[in-house]
PDB file of C-alpha atoms in Angstrom:
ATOM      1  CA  UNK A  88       0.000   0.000   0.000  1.00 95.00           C
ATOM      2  CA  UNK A  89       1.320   3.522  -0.742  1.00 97.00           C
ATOM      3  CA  UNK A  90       2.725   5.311   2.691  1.00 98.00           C
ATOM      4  CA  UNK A  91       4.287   8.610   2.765  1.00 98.00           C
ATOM      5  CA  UNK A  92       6.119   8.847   6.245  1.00 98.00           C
ATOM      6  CA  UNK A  93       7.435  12.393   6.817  1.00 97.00           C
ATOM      7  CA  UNK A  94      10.263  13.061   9.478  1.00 90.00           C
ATOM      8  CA  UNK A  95       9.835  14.455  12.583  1.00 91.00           C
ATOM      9  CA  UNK A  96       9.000  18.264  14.367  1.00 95.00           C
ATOM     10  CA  UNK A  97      10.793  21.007  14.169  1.00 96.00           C
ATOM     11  CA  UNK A  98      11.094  24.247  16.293  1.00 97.00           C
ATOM     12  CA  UNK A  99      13.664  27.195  14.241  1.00 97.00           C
ATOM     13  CA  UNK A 100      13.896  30.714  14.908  1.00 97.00           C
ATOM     14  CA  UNK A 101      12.915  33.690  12.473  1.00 97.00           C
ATOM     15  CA  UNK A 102      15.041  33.706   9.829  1.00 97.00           C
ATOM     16  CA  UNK A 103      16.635  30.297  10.189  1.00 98.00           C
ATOM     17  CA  UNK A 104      15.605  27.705   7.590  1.00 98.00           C
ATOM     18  CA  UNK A 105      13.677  24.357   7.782  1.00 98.00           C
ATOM     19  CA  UNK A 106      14.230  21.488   5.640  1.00 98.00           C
ATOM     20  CA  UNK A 107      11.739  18.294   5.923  1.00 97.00           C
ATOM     21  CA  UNK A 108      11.643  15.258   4.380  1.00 97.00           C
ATOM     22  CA  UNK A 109       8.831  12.652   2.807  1.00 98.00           C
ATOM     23  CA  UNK A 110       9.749   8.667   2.428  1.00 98.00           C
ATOM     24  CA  UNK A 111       7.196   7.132  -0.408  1.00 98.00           C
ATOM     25  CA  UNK A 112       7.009   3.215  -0.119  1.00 98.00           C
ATOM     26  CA  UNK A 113       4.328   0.853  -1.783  1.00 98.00           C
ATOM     27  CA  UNK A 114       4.538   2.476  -5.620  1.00 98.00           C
ATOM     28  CA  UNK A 115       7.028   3.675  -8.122  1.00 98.00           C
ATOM     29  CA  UNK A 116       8.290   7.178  -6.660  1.00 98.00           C
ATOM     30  CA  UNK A 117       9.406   8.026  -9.991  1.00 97.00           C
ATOM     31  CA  UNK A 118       5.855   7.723 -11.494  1.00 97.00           C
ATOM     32  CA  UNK A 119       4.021  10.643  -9.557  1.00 98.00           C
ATOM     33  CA  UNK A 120       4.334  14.026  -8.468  1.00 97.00           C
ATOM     34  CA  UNK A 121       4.620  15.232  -5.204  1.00 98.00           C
ATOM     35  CA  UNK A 122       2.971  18.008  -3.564  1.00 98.00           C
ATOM     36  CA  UNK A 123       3.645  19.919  -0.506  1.00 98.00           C
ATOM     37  CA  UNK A 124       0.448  21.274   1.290  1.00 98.00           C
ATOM     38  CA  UNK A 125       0.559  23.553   4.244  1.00 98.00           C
ATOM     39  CA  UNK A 126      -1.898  24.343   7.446  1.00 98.00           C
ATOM     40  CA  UNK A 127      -1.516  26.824   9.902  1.00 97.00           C
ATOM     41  CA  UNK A 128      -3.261  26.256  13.208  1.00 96.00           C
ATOM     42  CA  UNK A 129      -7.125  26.369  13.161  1.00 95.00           C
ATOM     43  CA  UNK A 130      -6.736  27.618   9.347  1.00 96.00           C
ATOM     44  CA  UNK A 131      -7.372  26.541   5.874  1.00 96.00           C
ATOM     45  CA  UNK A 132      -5.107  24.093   3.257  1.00 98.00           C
ATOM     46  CA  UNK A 133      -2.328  26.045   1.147  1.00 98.00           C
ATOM     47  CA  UNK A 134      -0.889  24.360  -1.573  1.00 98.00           C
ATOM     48  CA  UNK A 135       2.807  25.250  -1.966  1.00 98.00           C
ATOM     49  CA  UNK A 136       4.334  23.862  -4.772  1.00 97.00           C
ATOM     50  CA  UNK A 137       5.304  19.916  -6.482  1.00 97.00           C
ATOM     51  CA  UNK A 138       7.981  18.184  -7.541  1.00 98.00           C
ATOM     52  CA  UNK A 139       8.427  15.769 -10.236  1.00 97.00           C
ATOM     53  CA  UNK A 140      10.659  13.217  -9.120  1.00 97.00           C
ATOM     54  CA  UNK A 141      11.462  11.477 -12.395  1.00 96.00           C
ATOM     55  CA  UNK A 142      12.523  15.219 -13.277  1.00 97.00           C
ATOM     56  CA  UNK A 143      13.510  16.680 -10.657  1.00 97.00           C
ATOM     57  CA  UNK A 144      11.358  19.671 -12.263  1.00 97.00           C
ATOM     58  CA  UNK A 145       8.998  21.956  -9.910  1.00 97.00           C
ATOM     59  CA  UNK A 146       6.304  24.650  -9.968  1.00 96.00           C
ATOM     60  CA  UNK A 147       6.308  26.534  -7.178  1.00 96.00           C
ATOM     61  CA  UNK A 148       3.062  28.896  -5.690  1.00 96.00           C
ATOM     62  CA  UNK A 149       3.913  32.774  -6.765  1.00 94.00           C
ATOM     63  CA  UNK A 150       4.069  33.673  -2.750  1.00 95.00           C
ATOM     64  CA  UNK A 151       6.758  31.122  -1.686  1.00 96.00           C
ATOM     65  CA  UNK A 152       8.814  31.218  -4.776  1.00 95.00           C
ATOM     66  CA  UNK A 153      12.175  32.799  -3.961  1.00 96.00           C
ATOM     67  CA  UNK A 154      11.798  30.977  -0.407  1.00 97.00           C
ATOM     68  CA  UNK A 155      10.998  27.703  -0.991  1.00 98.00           C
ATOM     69  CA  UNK A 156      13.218  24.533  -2.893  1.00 98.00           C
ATOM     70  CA  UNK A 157      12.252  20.995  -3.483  1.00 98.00           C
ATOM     71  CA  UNK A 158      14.468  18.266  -4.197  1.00 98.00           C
ATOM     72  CA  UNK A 159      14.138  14.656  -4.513  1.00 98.00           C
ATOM     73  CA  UNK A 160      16.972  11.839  -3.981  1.00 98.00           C
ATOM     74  CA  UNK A 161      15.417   8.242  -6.078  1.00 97.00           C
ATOM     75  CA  UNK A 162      17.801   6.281  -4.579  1.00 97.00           C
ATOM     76  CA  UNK A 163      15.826   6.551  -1.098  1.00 97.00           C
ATOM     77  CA  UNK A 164      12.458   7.673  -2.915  1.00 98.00           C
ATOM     78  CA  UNK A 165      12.469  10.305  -0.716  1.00 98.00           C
ATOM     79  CA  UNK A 166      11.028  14.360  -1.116  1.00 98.00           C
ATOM     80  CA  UNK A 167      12.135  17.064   0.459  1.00 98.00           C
ATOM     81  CA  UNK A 168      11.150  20.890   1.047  1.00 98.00           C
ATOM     82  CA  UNK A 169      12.919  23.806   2.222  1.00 98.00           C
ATOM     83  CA  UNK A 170      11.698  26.792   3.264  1.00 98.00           C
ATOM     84  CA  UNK A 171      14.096  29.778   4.256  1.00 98.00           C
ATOM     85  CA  UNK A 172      13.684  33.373   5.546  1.00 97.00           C
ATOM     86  CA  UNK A 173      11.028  31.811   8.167  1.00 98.00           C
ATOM     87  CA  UNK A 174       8.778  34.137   9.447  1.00 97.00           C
ATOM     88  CA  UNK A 175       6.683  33.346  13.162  1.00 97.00           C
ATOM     89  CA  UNK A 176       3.062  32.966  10.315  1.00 96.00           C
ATOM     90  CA  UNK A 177       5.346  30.154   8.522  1.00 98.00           C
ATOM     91  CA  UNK A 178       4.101  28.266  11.938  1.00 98.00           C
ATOM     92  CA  UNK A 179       2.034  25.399  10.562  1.00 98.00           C
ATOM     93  CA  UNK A 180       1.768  21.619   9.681  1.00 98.00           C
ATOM     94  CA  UNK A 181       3.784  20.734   6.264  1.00 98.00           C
ATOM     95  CA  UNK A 182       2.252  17.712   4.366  1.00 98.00           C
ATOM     96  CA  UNK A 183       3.502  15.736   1.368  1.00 98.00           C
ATOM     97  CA  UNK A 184       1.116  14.539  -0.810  1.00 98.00           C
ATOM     98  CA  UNK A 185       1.434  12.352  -4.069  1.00 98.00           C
ATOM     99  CA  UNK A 186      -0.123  13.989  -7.163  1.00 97.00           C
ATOM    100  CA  UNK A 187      -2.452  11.806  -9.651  1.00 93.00           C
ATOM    101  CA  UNK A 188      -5.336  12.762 -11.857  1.00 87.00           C
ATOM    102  CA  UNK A 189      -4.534  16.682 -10.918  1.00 95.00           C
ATOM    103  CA  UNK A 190      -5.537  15.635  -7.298  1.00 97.00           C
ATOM    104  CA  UNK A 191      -3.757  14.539  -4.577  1.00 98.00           C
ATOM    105  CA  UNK A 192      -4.866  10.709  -3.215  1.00 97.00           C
ATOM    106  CA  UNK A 193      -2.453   9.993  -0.361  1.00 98.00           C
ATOM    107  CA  UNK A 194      -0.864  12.385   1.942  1.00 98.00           C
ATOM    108  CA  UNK A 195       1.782  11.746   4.392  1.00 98.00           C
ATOM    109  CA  UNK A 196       0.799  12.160   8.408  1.00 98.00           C
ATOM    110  CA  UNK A 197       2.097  16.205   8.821  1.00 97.00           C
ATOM    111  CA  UNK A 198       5.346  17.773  10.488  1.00 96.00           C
ATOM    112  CA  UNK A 199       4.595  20.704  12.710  1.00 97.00           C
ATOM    113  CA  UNK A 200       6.759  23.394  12.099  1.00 98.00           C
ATOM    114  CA  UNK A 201       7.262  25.814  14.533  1.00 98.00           C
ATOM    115  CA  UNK A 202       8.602  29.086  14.695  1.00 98.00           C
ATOM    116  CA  UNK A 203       8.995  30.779  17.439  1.00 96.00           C
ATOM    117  CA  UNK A 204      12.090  33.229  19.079  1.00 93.00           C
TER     118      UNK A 204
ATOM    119  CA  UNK B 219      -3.763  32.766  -6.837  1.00 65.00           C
ATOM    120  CA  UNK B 220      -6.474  34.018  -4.481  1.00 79.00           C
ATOM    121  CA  UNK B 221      -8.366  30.730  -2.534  1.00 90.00           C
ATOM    122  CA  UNK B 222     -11.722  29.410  -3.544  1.00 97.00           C
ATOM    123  CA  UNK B 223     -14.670  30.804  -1.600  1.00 97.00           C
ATOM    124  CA  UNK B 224     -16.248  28.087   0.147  1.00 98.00           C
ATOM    125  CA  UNK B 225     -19.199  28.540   2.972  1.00 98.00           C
ATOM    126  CA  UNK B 226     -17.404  28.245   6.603  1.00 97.00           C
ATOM    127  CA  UNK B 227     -19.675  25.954   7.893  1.00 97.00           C
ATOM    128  CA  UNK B 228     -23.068  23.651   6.842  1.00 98.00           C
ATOM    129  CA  UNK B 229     -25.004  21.572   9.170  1.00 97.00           C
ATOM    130  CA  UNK B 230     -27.500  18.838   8.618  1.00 97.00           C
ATOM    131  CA  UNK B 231     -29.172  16.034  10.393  1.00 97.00           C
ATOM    132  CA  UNK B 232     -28.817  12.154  10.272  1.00 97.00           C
ATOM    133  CA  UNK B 233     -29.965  11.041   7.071  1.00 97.00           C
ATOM    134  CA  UNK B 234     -30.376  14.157   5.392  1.00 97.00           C
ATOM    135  CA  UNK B 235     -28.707  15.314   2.291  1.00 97.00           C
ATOM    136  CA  UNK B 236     -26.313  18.930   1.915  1.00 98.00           C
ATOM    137  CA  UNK B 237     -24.128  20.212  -0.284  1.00 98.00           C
ATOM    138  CA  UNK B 238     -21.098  22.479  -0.104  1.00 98.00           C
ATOM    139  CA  UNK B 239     -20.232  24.927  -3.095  1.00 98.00           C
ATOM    140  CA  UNK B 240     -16.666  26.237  -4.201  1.00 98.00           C
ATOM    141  CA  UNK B 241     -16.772  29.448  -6.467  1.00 98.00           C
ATOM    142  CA  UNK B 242     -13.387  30.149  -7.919  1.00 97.00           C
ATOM    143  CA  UNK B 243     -12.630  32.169 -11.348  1.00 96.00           C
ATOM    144  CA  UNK B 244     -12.575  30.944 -15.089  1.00 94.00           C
ATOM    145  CA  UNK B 245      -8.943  30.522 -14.587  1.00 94.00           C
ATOM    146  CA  UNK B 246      -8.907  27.916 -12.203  1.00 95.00           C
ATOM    147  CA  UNK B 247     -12.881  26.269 -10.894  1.00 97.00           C
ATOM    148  CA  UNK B 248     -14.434  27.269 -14.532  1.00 96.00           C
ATOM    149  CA  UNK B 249     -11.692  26.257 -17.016  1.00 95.00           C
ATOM    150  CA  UNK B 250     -10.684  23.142 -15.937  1.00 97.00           C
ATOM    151  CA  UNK B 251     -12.752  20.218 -14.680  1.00 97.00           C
ATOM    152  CA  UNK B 252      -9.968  18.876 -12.277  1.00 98.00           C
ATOM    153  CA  UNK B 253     -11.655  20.114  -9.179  1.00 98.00           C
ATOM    154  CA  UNK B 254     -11.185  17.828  -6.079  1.00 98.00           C
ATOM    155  CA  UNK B 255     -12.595  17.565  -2.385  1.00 98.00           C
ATOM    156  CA  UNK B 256     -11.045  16.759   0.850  1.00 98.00           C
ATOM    157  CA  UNK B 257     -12.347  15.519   4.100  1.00 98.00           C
ATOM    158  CA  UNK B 258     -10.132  16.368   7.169  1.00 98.00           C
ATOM    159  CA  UNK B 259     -11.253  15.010  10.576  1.00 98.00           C
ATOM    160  CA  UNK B 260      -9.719  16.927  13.504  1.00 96.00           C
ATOM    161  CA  UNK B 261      -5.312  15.821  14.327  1.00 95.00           C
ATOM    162  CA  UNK B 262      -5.993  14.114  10.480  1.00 97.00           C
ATOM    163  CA  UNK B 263      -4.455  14.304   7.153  1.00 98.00           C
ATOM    164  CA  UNK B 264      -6.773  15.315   4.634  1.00 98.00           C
ATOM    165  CA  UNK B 265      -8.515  12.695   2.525  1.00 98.00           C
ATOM    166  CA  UNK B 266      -9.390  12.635  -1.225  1.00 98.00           C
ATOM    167  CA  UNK B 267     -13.530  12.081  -1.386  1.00 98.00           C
ATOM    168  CA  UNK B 268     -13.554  13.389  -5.074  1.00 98.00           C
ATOM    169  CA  UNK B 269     -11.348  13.800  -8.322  1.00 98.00           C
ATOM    170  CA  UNK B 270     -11.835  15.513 -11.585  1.00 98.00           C
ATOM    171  CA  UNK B 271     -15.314  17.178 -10.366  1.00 97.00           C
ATOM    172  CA  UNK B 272     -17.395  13.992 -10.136  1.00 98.00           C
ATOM    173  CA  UNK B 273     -15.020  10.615  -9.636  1.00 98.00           C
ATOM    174  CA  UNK B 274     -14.777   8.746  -6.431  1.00 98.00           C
ATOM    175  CA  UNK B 275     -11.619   7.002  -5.357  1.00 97.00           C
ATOM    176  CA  UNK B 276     -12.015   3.534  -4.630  1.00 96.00           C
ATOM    177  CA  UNK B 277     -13.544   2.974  -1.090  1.00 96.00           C
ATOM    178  CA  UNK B 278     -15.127   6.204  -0.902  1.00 98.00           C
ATOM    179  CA  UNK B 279     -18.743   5.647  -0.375  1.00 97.00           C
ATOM    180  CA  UNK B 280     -21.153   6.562  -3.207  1.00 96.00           C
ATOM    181  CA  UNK B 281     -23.063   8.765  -0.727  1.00 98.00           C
ATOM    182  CA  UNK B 282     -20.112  11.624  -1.788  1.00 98.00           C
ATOM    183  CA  UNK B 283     -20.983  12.772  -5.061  1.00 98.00           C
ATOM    184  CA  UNK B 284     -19.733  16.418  -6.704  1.00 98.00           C
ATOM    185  CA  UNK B 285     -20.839  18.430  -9.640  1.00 98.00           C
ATOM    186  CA  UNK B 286     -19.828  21.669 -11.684  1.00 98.00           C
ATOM    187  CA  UNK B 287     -21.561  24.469 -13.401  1.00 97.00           C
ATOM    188  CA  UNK B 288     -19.599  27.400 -14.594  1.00 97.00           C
ATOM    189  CA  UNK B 289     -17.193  28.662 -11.390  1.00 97.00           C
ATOM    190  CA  UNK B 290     -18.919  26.719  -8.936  1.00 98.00           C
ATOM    191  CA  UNK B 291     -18.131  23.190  -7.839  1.00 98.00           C
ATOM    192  CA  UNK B 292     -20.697  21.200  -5.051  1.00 98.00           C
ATOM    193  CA  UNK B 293     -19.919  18.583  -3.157  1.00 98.00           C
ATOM    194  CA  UNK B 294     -23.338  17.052  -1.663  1.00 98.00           C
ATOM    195  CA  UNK B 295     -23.012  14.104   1.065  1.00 98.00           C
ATOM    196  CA  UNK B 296     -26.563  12.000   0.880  1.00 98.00           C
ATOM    197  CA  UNK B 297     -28.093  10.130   3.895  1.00 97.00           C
ATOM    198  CA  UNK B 298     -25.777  12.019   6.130  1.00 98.00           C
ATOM    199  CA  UNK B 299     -23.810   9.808   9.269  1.00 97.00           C
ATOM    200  CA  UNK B 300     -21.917  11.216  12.105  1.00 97.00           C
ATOM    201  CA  UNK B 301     -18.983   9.881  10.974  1.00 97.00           C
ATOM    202  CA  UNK B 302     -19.599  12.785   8.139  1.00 98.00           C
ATOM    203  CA  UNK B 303     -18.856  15.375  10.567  1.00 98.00           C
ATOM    204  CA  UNK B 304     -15.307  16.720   9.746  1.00 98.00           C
ATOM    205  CA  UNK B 305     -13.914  20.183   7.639  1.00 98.00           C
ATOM    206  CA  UNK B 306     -13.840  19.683   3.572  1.00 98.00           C
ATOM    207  CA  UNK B 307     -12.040  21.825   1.383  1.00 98.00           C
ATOM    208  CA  UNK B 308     -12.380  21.865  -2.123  1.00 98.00           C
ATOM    209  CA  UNK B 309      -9.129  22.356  -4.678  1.00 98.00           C
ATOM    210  CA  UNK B 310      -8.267  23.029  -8.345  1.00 98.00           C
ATOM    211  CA  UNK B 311      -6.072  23.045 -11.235  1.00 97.00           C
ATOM    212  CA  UNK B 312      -5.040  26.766 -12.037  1.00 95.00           C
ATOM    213  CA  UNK B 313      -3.754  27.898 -14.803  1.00 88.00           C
ATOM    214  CA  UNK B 314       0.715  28.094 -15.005  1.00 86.00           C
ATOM    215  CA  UNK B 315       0.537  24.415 -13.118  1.00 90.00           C
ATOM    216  CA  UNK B 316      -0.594  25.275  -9.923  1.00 95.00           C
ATOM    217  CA  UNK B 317      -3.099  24.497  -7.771  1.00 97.00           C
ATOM    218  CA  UNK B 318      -5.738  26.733  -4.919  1.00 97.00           C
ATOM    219  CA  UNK B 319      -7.626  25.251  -2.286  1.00 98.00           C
ATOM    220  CA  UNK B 320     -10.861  26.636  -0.639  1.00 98.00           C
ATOM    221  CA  UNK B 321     -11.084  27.870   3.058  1.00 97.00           C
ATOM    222  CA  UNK B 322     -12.519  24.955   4.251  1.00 97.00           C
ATOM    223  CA  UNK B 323     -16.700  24.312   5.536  1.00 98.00           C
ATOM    224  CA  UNK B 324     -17.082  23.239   8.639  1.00 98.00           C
ATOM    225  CA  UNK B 325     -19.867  20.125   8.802  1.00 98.00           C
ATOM    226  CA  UNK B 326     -21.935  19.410  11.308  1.00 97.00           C
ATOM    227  CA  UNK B 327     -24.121  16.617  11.948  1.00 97.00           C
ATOM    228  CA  UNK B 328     -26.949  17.687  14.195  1.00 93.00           C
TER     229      UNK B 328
END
Protein backbone atom coordinates (compact mmCIF):
# COMPACT_ATOMS: atom_id res chain seq x y z
CA UNK A 1 0.00 0.00 0.00
CA UNK A 2 1.32 3.52 -0.74
CA UNK A 3 2.72 5.31 2.69
CA UNK A 4 4.29 8.61 2.77
CA UNK A 5 6.12 8.85 6.24
CA UNK A 6 7.43 12.39 6.82
CA UNK A 7 10.26 13.06 9.48
CA UNK A 8 9.84 14.46 12.58
CA UNK A 9 9.00 18.26 14.37
CA UNK A 10 10.79 21.01 14.17
CA UNK A 11 11.09 24.25 16.29
CA UNK A 12 13.66 27.19 14.24
CA UNK A 13 13.90 30.71 14.91
CA UNK A 14 12.91 33.69 12.47
CA UNK A 15 15.04 33.71 9.83
CA UNK A 16 16.63 30.30 10.19
CA UNK A 17 15.60 27.70 7.59
CA UNK A 18 13.68 24.36 7.78
CA UNK A 19 14.23 21.49 5.64
CA UNK A 20 11.74 18.29 5.92
CA UNK A 21 11.64 15.26 4.38
CA UNK A 22 8.83 12.65 2.81
CA UNK A 23 9.75 8.67 2.43
CA UNK A 24 7.20 7.13 -0.41
CA UNK A 25 7.01 3.21 -0.12
CA UNK A 26 4.33 0.85 -1.78
CA UNK A 27 4.54 2.48 -5.62
CA UNK A 28 7.03 3.67 -8.12
CA UNK A 29 8.29 7.18 -6.66
CA UNK A 30 9.41 8.03 -9.99
CA UNK A 31 5.85 7.72 -11.49
CA UNK A 32 4.02 10.64 -9.56
CA UNK A 33 4.33 14.03 -8.47
CA UNK A 34 4.62 15.23 -5.20
CA UNK A 35 2.97 18.01 -3.56
CA UNK A 36 3.65 19.92 -0.51
CA UNK A 37 0.45 21.27 1.29
CA UNK A 38 0.56 23.55 4.24
CA UNK A 39 -1.90 24.34 7.45
CA UNK A 40 -1.52 26.82 9.90
CA UNK A 41 -3.26 26.26 13.21
CA UNK A 42 -7.12 26.37 13.16
CA UNK A 43 -6.74 27.62 9.35
CA UNK A 44 -7.37 26.54 5.87
CA UNK A 45 -5.11 24.09 3.26
CA UNK A 46 -2.33 26.04 1.15
CA UNK A 47 -0.89 24.36 -1.57
CA UNK A 48 2.81 25.25 -1.97
CA UNK A 49 4.33 23.86 -4.77
CA UNK A 50 5.30 19.92 -6.48
CA UNK A 51 7.98 18.18 -7.54
CA UNK A 52 8.43 15.77 -10.24
CA UNK A 53 10.66 13.22 -9.12
CA UNK A 54 11.46 11.48 -12.40
CA UNK A 55 12.52 15.22 -13.28
CA UNK A 56 13.51 16.68 -10.66
CA UNK A 57 11.36 19.67 -12.26
CA UNK A 58 9.00 21.96 -9.91
CA UNK A 59 6.30 24.65 -9.97
CA UNK A 60 6.31 26.53 -7.18
CA UNK A 61 3.06 28.90 -5.69
CA UNK A 62 3.91 32.77 -6.77
CA UNK A 63 4.07 33.67 -2.75
CA UNK A 64 6.76 31.12 -1.69
CA UNK A 65 8.81 31.22 -4.78
CA UNK A 66 12.17 32.80 -3.96
CA UNK A 67 11.80 30.98 -0.41
CA UNK A 68 11.00 27.70 -0.99
CA UNK A 69 13.22 24.53 -2.89
CA UNK A 70 12.25 21.00 -3.48
CA UNK A 71 14.47 18.27 -4.20
CA UNK A 72 14.14 14.66 -4.51
CA UNK A 73 16.97 11.84 -3.98
CA UNK A 74 15.42 8.24 -6.08
CA UNK A 75 17.80 6.28 -4.58
CA UNK A 76 15.83 6.55 -1.10
CA UNK A 77 12.46 7.67 -2.92
CA UNK A 78 12.47 10.31 -0.72
CA UNK A 79 11.03 14.36 -1.12
CA UNK A 80 12.14 17.06 0.46
CA UNK A 81 11.15 20.89 1.05
CA UNK A 82 12.92 23.81 2.22
CA UNK A 83 11.70 26.79 3.26
CA UNK A 84 14.10 29.78 4.26
CA UNK A 85 13.68 33.37 5.55
CA UNK A 86 11.03 31.81 8.17
CA UNK A 87 8.78 34.14 9.45
CA UNK A 88 6.68 33.35 13.16
CA UNK A 89 3.06 32.97 10.32
CA UNK A 90 5.35 30.15 8.52
CA UNK A 91 4.10 28.27 11.94
CA UNK A 92 2.03 25.40 10.56
CA UNK A 93 1.77 21.62 9.68
CA UNK A 94 3.78 20.73 6.26
CA UNK A 95 2.25 17.71 4.37
CA UNK A 96 3.50 15.74 1.37
CA UNK A 97 1.12 14.54 -0.81
CA UNK A 98 1.43 12.35 -4.07
CA UNK A 99 -0.12 13.99 -7.16
CA UNK A 100 -2.45 11.81 -9.65
CA UNK A 101 -5.34 12.76 -11.86
CA UNK A 102 -4.53 16.68 -10.92
CA UNK A 103 -5.54 15.63 -7.30
CA UNK A 104 -3.76 14.54 -4.58
CA UNK A 105 -4.87 10.71 -3.21
CA UNK A 106 -2.45 9.99 -0.36
CA UNK A 107 -0.86 12.38 1.94
CA UNK A 108 1.78 11.75 4.39
CA UNK A 109 0.80 12.16 8.41
CA UNK A 110 2.10 16.20 8.82
CA UNK A 111 5.35 17.77 10.49
CA UNK A 112 4.60 20.70 12.71
CA UNK A 113 6.76 23.39 12.10
CA UNK A 114 7.26 25.81 14.53
CA UNK A 115 8.60 29.09 14.70
CA UNK A 116 9.00 30.78 17.44
CA UNK A 117 12.09 33.23 19.08
CA UNK B 1 -3.76 32.77 -6.84
CA UNK B 2 -6.47 34.02 -4.48
CA UNK B 3 -8.37 30.73 -2.53
CA UNK B 4 -11.72 29.41 -3.54
CA UNK B 5 -14.67 30.80 -1.60
CA UNK B 6 -16.25 28.09 0.15
CA UNK B 7 -19.20 28.54 2.97
CA UNK B 8 -17.40 28.25 6.60
CA UNK B 9 -19.68 25.95 7.89
CA UNK B 10 -23.07 23.65 6.84
CA UNK B 11 -25.00 21.57 9.17
CA UNK B 12 -27.50 18.84 8.62
CA UNK B 13 -29.17 16.03 10.39
CA UNK B 14 -28.82 12.15 10.27
CA UNK B 15 -29.96 11.04 7.07
CA UNK B 16 -30.38 14.16 5.39
CA UNK B 17 -28.71 15.31 2.29
CA UNK B 18 -26.31 18.93 1.91
CA UNK B 19 -24.13 20.21 -0.28
CA UNK B 20 -21.10 22.48 -0.10
CA UNK B 21 -20.23 24.93 -3.09
CA UNK B 22 -16.67 26.24 -4.20
CA UNK B 23 -16.77 29.45 -6.47
CA UNK B 24 -13.39 30.15 -7.92
CA UNK B 25 -12.63 32.17 -11.35
CA UNK B 26 -12.57 30.94 -15.09
CA UNK B 27 -8.94 30.52 -14.59
CA UNK B 28 -8.91 27.92 -12.20
CA UNK B 29 -12.88 26.27 -10.89
CA UNK B 30 -14.43 27.27 -14.53
CA UNK B 31 -11.69 26.26 -17.02
CA UNK B 32 -10.68 23.14 -15.94
CA UNK B 33 -12.75 20.22 -14.68
CA UNK B 34 -9.97 18.88 -12.28
CA UNK B 35 -11.65 20.11 -9.18
CA UNK B 36 -11.18 17.83 -6.08
CA UNK B 37 -12.60 17.57 -2.38
CA UNK B 38 -11.04 16.76 0.85
CA UNK B 39 -12.35 15.52 4.10
CA UNK B 40 -10.13 16.37 7.17
CA UNK B 41 -11.25 15.01 10.58
CA UNK B 42 -9.72 16.93 13.50
CA UNK B 43 -5.31 15.82 14.33
CA UNK B 44 -5.99 14.11 10.48
CA UNK B 45 -4.46 14.30 7.15
CA UNK B 46 -6.77 15.32 4.63
CA UNK B 47 -8.52 12.69 2.52
CA UNK B 48 -9.39 12.63 -1.23
CA UNK B 49 -13.53 12.08 -1.39
CA UNK B 50 -13.55 13.39 -5.07
CA UNK B 51 -11.35 13.80 -8.32
CA UNK B 52 -11.84 15.51 -11.59
CA UNK B 53 -15.31 17.18 -10.37
CA UNK B 54 -17.40 13.99 -10.14
CA UNK B 55 -15.02 10.61 -9.64
CA UNK B 56 -14.78 8.75 -6.43
CA UNK B 57 -11.62 7.00 -5.36
CA UNK B 58 -12.01 3.53 -4.63
CA UNK B 59 -13.54 2.97 -1.09
CA UNK B 60 -15.13 6.20 -0.90
CA UNK B 61 -18.74 5.65 -0.38
CA UNK B 62 -21.15 6.56 -3.21
CA UNK B 63 -23.06 8.76 -0.73
CA UNK B 64 -20.11 11.62 -1.79
CA UNK B 65 -20.98 12.77 -5.06
CA UNK B 66 -19.73 16.42 -6.70
CA UNK B 67 -20.84 18.43 -9.64
CA UNK B 68 -19.83 21.67 -11.68
CA UNK B 69 -21.56 24.47 -13.40
CA UNK B 70 -19.60 27.40 -14.59
CA UNK B 71 -17.19 28.66 -11.39
CA UNK B 72 -18.92 26.72 -8.94
CA UNK B 73 -18.13 23.19 -7.84
CA UNK B 74 -20.70 21.20 -5.05
CA UNK B 75 -19.92 18.58 -3.16
CA UNK B 76 -23.34 17.05 -1.66
CA UNK B 77 -23.01 14.10 1.06
CA UNK B 78 -26.56 12.00 0.88
CA UNK B 79 -28.09 10.13 3.90
CA UNK B 80 -25.78 12.02 6.13
CA UNK B 81 -23.81 9.81 9.27
CA UNK B 82 -21.92 11.22 12.11
CA UNK B 83 -18.98 9.88 10.97
CA UNK B 84 -19.60 12.78 8.14
CA UNK B 85 -18.86 15.37 10.57
CA UNK B 86 -15.31 16.72 9.75
CA UNK B 87 -13.91 20.18 7.64
CA UNK B 88 -13.84 19.68 3.57
CA UNK B 89 -12.04 21.83 1.38
CA UNK B 90 -12.38 21.87 -2.12
CA UNK B 91 -9.13 22.36 -4.68
CA UNK B 92 -8.27 23.03 -8.34
CA UNK B 93 -6.07 23.04 -11.23
CA UNK B 94 -5.04 26.77 -12.04
CA UNK B 95 -3.75 27.90 -14.80
CA UNK B 96 0.72 28.09 -15.01
CA UNK B 97 0.54 24.42 -13.12
CA UNK B 98 -0.59 25.27 -9.92
CA UNK B 99 -3.10 24.50 -7.77
CA UNK B 100 -5.74 26.73 -4.92
CA UNK B 101 -7.63 25.25 -2.29
CA UNK B 102 -10.86 26.64 -0.64
CA UNK B 103 -11.08 27.87 3.06
CA UNK B 104 -12.52 24.96 4.25
CA UNK B 105 -16.70 24.31 5.54
CA UNK B 106 -17.08 23.24 8.64
CA UNK B 107 -19.87 20.13 8.80
CA UNK B 108 -21.94 19.41 11.31
CA UNK B 109 -24.12 16.62 11.95
CA UNK B 110 -26.95 17.69 14.19
Amino acid sequence: QVQLVQSGAEVKKPGASVKVSCKASGYIFTGYYMNWVRQAPGQGLEWMGRINPNSGGTNYAQKFQGRVTMTRDTSISTAYMELSGLRSDDTAVYYCARGTSYSFDNWGQGILVTVSS
Amino acid sequence: QSALTQPASVSGSPGQSITISCTGTSSDVGGYNYVSWYQQHPGKAPKLMIYEVSNRPSGVSNRFSGSKSGNTASLTISGLQAEDEADYYCSSYSSGSTWVFGGGTKLTVL
